[in-house]
PDB file of C-alpha atoms and ligand atoms in Angstrom:
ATOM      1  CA  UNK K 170     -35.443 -63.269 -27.302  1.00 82.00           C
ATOM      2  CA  UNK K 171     -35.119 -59.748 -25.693  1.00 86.00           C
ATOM      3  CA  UNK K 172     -37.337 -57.515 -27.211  1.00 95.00           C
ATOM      4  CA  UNK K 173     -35.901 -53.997 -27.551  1.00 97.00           C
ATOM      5  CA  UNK K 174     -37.840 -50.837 -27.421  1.00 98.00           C
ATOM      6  CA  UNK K 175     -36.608 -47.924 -29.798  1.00 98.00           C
ATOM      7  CA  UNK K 176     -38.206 -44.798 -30.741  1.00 98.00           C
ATOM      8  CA  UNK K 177     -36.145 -44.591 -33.972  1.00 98.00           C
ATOM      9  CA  UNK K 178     -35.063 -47.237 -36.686  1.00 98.00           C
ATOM     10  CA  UNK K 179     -32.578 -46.301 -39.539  1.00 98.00           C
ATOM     11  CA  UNK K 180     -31.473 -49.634 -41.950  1.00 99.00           C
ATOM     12  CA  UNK K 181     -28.022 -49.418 -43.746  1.00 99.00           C
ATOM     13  CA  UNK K 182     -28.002 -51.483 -46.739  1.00 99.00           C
ATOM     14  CA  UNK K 183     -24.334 -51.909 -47.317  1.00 99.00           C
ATOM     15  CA  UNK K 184     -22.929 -52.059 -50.578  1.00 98.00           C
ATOM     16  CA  UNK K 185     -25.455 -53.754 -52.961  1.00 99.00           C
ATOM     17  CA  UNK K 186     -23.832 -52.557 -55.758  1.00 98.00           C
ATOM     18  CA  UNK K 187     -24.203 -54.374 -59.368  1.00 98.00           C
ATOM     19  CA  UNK K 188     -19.678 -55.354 -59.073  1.00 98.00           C
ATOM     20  CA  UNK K 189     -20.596 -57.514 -55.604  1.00 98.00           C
ATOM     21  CA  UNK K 190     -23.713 -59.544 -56.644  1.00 98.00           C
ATOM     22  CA  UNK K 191     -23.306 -62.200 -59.353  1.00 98.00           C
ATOM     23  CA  UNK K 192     -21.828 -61.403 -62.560  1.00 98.00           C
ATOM     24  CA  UNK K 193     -19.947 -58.330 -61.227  1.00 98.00           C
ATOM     25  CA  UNK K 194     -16.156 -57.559 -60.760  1.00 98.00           C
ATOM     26  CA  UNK K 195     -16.187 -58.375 -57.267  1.00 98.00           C
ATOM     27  CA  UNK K 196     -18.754 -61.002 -57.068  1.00 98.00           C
ATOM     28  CA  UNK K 197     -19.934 -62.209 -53.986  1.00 98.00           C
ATOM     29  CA  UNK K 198     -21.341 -65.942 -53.778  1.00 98.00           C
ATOM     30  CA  UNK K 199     -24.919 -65.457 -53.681  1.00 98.00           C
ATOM     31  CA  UNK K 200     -24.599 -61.390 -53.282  1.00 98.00           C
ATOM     32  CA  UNK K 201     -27.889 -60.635 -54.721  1.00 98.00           C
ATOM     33  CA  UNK K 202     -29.636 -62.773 -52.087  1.00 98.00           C
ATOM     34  CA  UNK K 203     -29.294 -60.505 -49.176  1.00 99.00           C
ATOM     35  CA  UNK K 204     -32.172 -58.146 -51.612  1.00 99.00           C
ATOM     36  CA  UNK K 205     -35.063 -60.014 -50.347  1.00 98.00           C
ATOM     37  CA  UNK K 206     -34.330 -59.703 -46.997  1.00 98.00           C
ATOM     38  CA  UNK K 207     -33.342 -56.015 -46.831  1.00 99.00           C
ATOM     39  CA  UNK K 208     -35.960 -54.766 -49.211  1.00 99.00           C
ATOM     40  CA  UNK K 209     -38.786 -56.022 -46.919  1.00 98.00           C
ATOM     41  CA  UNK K 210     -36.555 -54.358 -43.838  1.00 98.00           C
ATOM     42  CA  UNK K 211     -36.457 -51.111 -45.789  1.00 98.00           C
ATOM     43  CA  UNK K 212     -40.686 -51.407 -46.253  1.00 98.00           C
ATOM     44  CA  UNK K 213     -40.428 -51.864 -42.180  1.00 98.00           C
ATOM     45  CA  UNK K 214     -38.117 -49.039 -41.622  1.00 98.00           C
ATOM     46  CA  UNK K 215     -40.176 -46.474 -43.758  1.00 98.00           C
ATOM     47  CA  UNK K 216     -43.707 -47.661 -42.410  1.00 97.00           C
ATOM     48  CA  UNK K 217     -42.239 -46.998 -38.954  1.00 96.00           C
ATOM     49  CA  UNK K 218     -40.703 -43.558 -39.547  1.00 96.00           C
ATOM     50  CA  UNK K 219     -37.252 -44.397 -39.622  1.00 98.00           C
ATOM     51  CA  UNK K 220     -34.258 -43.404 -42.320  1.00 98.00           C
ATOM     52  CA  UNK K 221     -33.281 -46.010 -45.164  1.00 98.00           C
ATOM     53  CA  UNK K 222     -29.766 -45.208 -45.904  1.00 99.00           C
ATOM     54  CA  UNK K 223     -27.659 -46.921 -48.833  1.00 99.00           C
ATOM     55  CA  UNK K 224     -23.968 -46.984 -48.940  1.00 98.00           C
ATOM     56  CA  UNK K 225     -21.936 -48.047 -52.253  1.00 98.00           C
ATOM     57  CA  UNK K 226     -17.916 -47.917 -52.752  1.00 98.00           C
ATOM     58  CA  UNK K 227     -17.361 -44.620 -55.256  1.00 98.00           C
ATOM     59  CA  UNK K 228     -13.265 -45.367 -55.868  1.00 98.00           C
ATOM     60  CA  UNK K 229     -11.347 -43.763 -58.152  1.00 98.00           C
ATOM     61  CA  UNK K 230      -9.740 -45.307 -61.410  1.00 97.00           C
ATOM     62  CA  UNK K 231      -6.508 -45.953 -59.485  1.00 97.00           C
ATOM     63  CA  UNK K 232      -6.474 -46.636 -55.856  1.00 98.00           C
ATOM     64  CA  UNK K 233      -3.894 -48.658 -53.979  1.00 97.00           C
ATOM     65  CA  UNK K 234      -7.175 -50.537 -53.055  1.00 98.00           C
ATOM     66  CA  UNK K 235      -6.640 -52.190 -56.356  1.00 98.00           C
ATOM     67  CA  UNK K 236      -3.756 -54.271 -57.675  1.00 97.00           C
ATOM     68  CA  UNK K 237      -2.184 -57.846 -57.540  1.00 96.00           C
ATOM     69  CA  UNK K 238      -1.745 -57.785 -53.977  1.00 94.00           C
ATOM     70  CA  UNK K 239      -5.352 -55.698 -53.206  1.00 97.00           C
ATOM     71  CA  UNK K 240      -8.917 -56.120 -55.097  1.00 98.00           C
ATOM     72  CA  UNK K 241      -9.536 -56.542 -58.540  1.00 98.00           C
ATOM     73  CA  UNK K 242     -10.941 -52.808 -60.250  1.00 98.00           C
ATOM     74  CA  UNK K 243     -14.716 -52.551 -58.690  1.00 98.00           C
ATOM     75  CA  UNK K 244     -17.073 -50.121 -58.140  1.00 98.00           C
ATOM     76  CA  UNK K 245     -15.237 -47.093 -59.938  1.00 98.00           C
ATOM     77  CA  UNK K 246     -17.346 -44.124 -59.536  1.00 98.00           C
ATOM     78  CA  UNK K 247     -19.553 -43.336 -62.641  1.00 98.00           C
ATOM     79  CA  UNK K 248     -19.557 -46.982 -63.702  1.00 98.00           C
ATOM     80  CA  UNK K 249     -22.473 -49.431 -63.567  1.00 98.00           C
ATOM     81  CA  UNK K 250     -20.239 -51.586 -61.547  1.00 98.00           C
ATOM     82  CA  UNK K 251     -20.667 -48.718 -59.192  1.00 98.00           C
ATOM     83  CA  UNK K 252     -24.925 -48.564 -59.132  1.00 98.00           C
ATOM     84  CA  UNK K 253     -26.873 -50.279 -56.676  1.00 98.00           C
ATOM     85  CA  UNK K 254     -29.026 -52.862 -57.941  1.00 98.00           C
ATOM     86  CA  UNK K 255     -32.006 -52.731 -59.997  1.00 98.00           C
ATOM     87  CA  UNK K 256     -33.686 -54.874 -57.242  1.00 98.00           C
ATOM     88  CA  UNK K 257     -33.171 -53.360 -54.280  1.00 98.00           C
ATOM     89  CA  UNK K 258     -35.833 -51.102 -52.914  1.00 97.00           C
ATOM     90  CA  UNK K 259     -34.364 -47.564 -52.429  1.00 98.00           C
ATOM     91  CA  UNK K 260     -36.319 -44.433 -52.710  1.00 98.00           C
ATOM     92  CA  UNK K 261     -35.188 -41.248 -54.157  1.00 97.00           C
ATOM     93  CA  UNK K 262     -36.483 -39.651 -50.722  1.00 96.00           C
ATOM     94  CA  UNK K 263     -33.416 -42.249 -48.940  1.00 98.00           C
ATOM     95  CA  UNK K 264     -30.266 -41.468 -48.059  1.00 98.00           C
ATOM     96  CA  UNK K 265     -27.271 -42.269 -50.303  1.00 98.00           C
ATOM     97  CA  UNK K 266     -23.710 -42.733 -48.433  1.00 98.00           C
ATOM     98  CA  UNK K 267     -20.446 -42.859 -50.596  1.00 98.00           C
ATOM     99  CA  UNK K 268     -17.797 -43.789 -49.582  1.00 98.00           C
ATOM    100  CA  UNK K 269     -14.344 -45.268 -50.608  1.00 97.00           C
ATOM    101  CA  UNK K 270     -13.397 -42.343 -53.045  1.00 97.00           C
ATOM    102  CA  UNK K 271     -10.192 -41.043 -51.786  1.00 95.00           C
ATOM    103  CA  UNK K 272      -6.649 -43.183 -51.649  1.00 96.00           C
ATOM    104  CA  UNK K 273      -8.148 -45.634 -48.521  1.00 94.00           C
ATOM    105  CA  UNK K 274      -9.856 -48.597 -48.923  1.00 96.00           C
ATOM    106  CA  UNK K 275     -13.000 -47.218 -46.818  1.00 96.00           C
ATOM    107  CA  UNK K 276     -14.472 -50.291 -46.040  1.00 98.00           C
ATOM    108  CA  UNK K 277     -16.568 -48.432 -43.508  1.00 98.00           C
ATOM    109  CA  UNK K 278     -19.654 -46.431 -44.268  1.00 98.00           C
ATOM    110  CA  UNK K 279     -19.013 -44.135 -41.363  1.00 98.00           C
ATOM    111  CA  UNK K 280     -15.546 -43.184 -43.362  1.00 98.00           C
ATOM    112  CA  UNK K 281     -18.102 -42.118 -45.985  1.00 98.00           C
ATOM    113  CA  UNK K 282     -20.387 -39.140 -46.536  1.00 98.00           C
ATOM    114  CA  UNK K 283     -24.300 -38.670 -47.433  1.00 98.00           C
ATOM    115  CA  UNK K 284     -24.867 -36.764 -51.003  1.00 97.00           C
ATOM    116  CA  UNK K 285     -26.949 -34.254 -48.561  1.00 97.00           C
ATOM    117  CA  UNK K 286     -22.825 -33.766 -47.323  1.00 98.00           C
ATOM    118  CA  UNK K 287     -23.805 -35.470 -43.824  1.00 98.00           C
ATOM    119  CA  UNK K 288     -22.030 -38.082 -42.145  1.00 98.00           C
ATOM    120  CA  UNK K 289     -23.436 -41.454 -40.761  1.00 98.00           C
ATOM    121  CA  UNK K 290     -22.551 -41.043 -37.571  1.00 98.00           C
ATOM    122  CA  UNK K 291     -25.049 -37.223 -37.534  1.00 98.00           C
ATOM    123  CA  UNK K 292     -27.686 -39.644 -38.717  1.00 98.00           C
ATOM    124  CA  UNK K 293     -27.934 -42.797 -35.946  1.00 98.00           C
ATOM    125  CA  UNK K 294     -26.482 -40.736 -33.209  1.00 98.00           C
ATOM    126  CA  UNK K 295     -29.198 -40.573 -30.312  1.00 98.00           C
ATOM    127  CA  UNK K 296     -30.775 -37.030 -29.594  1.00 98.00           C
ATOM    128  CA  UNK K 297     -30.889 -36.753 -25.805  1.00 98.00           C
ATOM    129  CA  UNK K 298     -32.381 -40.039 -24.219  1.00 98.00           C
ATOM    130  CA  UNK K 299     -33.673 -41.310 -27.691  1.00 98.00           C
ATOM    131  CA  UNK K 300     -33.378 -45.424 -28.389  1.00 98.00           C
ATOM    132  CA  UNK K 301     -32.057 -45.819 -31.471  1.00 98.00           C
ATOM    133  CA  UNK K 302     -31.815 -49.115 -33.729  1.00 98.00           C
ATOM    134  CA  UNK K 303     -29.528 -49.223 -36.598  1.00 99.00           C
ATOM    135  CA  UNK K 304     -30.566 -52.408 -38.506  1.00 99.00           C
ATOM    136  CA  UNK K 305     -27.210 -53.803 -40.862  1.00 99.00           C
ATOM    137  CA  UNK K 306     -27.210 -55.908 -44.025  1.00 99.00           C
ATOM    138  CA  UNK K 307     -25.771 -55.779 -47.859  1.00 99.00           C
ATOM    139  CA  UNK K 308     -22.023 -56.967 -48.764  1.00 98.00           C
ATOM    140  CA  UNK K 309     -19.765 -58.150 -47.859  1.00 98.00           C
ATOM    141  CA  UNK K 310     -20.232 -59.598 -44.362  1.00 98.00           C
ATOM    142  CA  UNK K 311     -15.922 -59.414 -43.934  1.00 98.00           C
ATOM    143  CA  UNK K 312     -15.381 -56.333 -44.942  1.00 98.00           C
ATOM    144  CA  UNK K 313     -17.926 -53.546 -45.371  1.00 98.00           C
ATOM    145  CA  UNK K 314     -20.702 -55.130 -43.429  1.00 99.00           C
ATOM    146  CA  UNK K 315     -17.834 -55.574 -40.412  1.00 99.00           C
ATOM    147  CA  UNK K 316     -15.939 -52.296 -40.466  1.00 98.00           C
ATOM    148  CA  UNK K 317     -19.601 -50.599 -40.436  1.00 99.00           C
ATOM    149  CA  UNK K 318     -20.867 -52.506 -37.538  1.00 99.00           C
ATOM    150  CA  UNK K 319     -17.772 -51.997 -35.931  1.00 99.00           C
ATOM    151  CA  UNK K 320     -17.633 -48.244 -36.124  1.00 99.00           C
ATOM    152  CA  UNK K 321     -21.351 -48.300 -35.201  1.00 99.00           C
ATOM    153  CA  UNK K 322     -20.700 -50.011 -32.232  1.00 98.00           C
ATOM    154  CA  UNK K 323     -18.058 -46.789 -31.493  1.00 98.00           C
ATOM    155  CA  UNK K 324     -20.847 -43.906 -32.031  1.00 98.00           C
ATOM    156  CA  UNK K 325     -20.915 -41.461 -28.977  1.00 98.00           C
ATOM    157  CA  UNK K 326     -24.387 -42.428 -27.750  1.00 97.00           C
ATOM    158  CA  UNK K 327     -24.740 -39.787 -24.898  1.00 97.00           C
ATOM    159  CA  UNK K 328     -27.796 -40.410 -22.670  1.00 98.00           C
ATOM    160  CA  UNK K 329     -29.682 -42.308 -25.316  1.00 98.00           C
ATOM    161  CA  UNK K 330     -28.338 -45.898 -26.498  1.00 98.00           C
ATOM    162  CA  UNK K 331     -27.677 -46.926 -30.135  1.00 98.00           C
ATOM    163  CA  UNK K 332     -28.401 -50.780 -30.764  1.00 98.00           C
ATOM    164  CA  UNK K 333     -26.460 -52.000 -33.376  1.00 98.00           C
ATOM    165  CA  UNK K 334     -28.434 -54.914 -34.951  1.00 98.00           C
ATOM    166  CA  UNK K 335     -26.374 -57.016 -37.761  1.00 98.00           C
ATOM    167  CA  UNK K 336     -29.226 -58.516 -39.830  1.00 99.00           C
ATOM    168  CA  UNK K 337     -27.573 -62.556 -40.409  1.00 98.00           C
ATOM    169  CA  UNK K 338     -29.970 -63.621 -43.160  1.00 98.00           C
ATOM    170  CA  UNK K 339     -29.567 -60.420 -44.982  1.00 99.00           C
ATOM    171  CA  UNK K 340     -25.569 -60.610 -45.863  1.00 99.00           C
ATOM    172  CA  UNK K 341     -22.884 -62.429 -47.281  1.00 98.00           C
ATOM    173  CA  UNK K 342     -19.632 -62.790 -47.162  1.00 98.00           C
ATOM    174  CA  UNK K 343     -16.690 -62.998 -49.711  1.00 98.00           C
ATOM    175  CA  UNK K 344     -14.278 -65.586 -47.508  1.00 98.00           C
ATOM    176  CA  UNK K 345     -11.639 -65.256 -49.522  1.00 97.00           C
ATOM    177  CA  UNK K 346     -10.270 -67.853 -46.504  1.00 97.00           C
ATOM    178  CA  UNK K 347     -13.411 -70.125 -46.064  1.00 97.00           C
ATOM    179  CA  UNK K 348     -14.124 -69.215 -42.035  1.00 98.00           C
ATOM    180  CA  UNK K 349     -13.930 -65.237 -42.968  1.00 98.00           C
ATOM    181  CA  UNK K 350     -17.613 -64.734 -42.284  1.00 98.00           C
ATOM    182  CA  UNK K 351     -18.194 -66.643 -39.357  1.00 98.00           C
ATOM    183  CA  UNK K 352     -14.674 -64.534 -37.619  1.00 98.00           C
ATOM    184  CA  UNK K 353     -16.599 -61.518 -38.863  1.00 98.00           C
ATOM    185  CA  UNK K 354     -19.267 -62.030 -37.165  1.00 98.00           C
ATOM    186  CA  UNK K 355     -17.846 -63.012 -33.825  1.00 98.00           C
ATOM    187  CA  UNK K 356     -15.806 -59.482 -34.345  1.00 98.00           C
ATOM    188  CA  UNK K 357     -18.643 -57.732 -34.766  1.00 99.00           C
ATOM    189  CA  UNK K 358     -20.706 -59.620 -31.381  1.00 98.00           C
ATOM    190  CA  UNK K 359     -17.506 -58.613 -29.223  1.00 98.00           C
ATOM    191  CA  UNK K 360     -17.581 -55.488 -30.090  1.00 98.00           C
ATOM    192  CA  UNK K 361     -21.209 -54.890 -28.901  1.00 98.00           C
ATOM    193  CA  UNK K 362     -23.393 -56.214 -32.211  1.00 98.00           C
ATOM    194  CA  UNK K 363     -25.794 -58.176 -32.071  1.00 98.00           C
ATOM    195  CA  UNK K 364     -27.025 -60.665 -34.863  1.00 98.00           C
ATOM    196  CA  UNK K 365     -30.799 -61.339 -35.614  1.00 98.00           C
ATOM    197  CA  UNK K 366     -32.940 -62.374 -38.508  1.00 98.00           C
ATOM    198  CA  UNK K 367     -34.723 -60.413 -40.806  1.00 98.00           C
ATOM    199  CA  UNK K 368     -38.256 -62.103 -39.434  1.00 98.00           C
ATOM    200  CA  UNK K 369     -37.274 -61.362 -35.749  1.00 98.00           C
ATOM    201  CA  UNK K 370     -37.689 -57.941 -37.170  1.00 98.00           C
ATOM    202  CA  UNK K 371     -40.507 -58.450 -39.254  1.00 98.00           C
ATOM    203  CA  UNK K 372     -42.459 -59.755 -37.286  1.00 97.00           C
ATOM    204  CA  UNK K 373     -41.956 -57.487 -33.971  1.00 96.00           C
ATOM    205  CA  UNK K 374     -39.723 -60.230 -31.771  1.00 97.00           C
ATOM    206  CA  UNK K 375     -36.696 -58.253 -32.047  1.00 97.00           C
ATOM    207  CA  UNK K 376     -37.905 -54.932 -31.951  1.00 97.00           C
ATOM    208  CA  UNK K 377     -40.724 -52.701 -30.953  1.00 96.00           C
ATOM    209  CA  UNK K 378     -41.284 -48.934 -31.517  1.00 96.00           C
ATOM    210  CA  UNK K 379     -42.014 -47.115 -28.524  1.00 96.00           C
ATOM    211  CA  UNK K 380     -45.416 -44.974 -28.478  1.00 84.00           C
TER     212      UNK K 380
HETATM  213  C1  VGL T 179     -15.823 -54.438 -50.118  1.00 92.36           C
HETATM  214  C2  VGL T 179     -13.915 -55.506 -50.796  1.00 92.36           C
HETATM  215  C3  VGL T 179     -13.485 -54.364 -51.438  1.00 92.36           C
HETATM  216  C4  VGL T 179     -17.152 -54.511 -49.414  1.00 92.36           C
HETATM  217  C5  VGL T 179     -15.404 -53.286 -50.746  1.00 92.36           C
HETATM  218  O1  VGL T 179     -18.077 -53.760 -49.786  1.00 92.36           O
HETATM  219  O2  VGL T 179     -17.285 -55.337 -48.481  1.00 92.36           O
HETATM  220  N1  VGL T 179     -15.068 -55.537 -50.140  1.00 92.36           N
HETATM  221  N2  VGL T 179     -14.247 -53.271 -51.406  1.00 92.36           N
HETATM  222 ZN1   ZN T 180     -13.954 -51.499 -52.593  1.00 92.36          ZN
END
């Protein structure tokens, strides 16, 4: 495995909100199993110096991103449907992202916005020749896990380079059609992604920080 050198790491934990894990509106078939995963990835992140950033759908009471032919209600803003999971390791000192709070479904967390007003894309965007690694996990794999990659893959990245790293063991998927996670993720690789483990991080295969 090809070791990359960064000087920066930010982790985007997509969407580990209580309506996607078990028990929720939206419930995604072992949801609530990507939280081991990313919470030791978040420890990583924040020992290194890098940015742990959280992004959670915020829609309104009526959307046409709900109905018969769309999703069932989820993640309206204010709910607990809407909160992020007891379990997973975010600091008050991280950065939230909503997103999904206008008439679009926003399955993207670069369509959203920080609550310091910021977007995403300000955040992982290389300064100068920096290396940056943006490590992706959370829910759903087809959807907000994708678009996200996918628009990370897009971010201007000047004279530094942005690695987009989609973190396998640390998502899943809703497959409403059975093979929707495994397309997903050879969308996101052909747009420029790449997939690793959670322990090719961990343990320093994957990635090193520069000195
Ligand atoms: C999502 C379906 C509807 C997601 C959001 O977070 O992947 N999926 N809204
Ligand atoms: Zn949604």
């Amino acid at each position: 495995m090809e070791t990359l050198t960064v000087d920066r790491i930010v982790t985007l934990n997509v969407d580990v909100q209580n309506d996607f894990c078990p028990g929720g509106a939206l419930a995604v078939t072992d949801g609530d199993e990507v939280i081991t995963p990313l919470n030791a990835l978040n420890d990583f992140t924040r020992e290194n110096g890098g940015i742990v950033v959280a992004s959670g759908d915020q829609h309104p009471q009526e959307t046409p991103h709900f109905g018969p032919d769309a999703w069932p209600v989820h993640c309206v803003a204010g709910t607990e449907g809407a909160e992020l999971h007891k379990d997973l390791n975010i600091l008050p000192t991280d950065i939230i992202v909503d997103k999904g709070m206008g008439q679009t479904d926003g399955y993207s967390a670069f369509e959203g916005i920080t609550r310091q007003g910021e977007t995403l894309e300000s955040l992982v965007a290389p300064h100068g020749r920096e290396r940056v690694a943006l490590l992706i996990g959370g829910l759903a794999t087809d959807y907000c896990v994708k678009n996200s990659a996918i628009d990370a893959t897009k971010v201007p990245q000047g004279e530094g380079r942005l690695y987009v790293l989609v973190i396998e063991d640390a998502m899943r998927a809703v497959n409403l059609q059975p093979t929707d996670g495994e397309e997903a993720i050879k969308e996101m690789e052909a747009a420029g992604a790449r997939m690793v483990e959670s322990v090719d991080i961990l343990t320093g295969r994957a990635l090193e920080l520069a000195k």
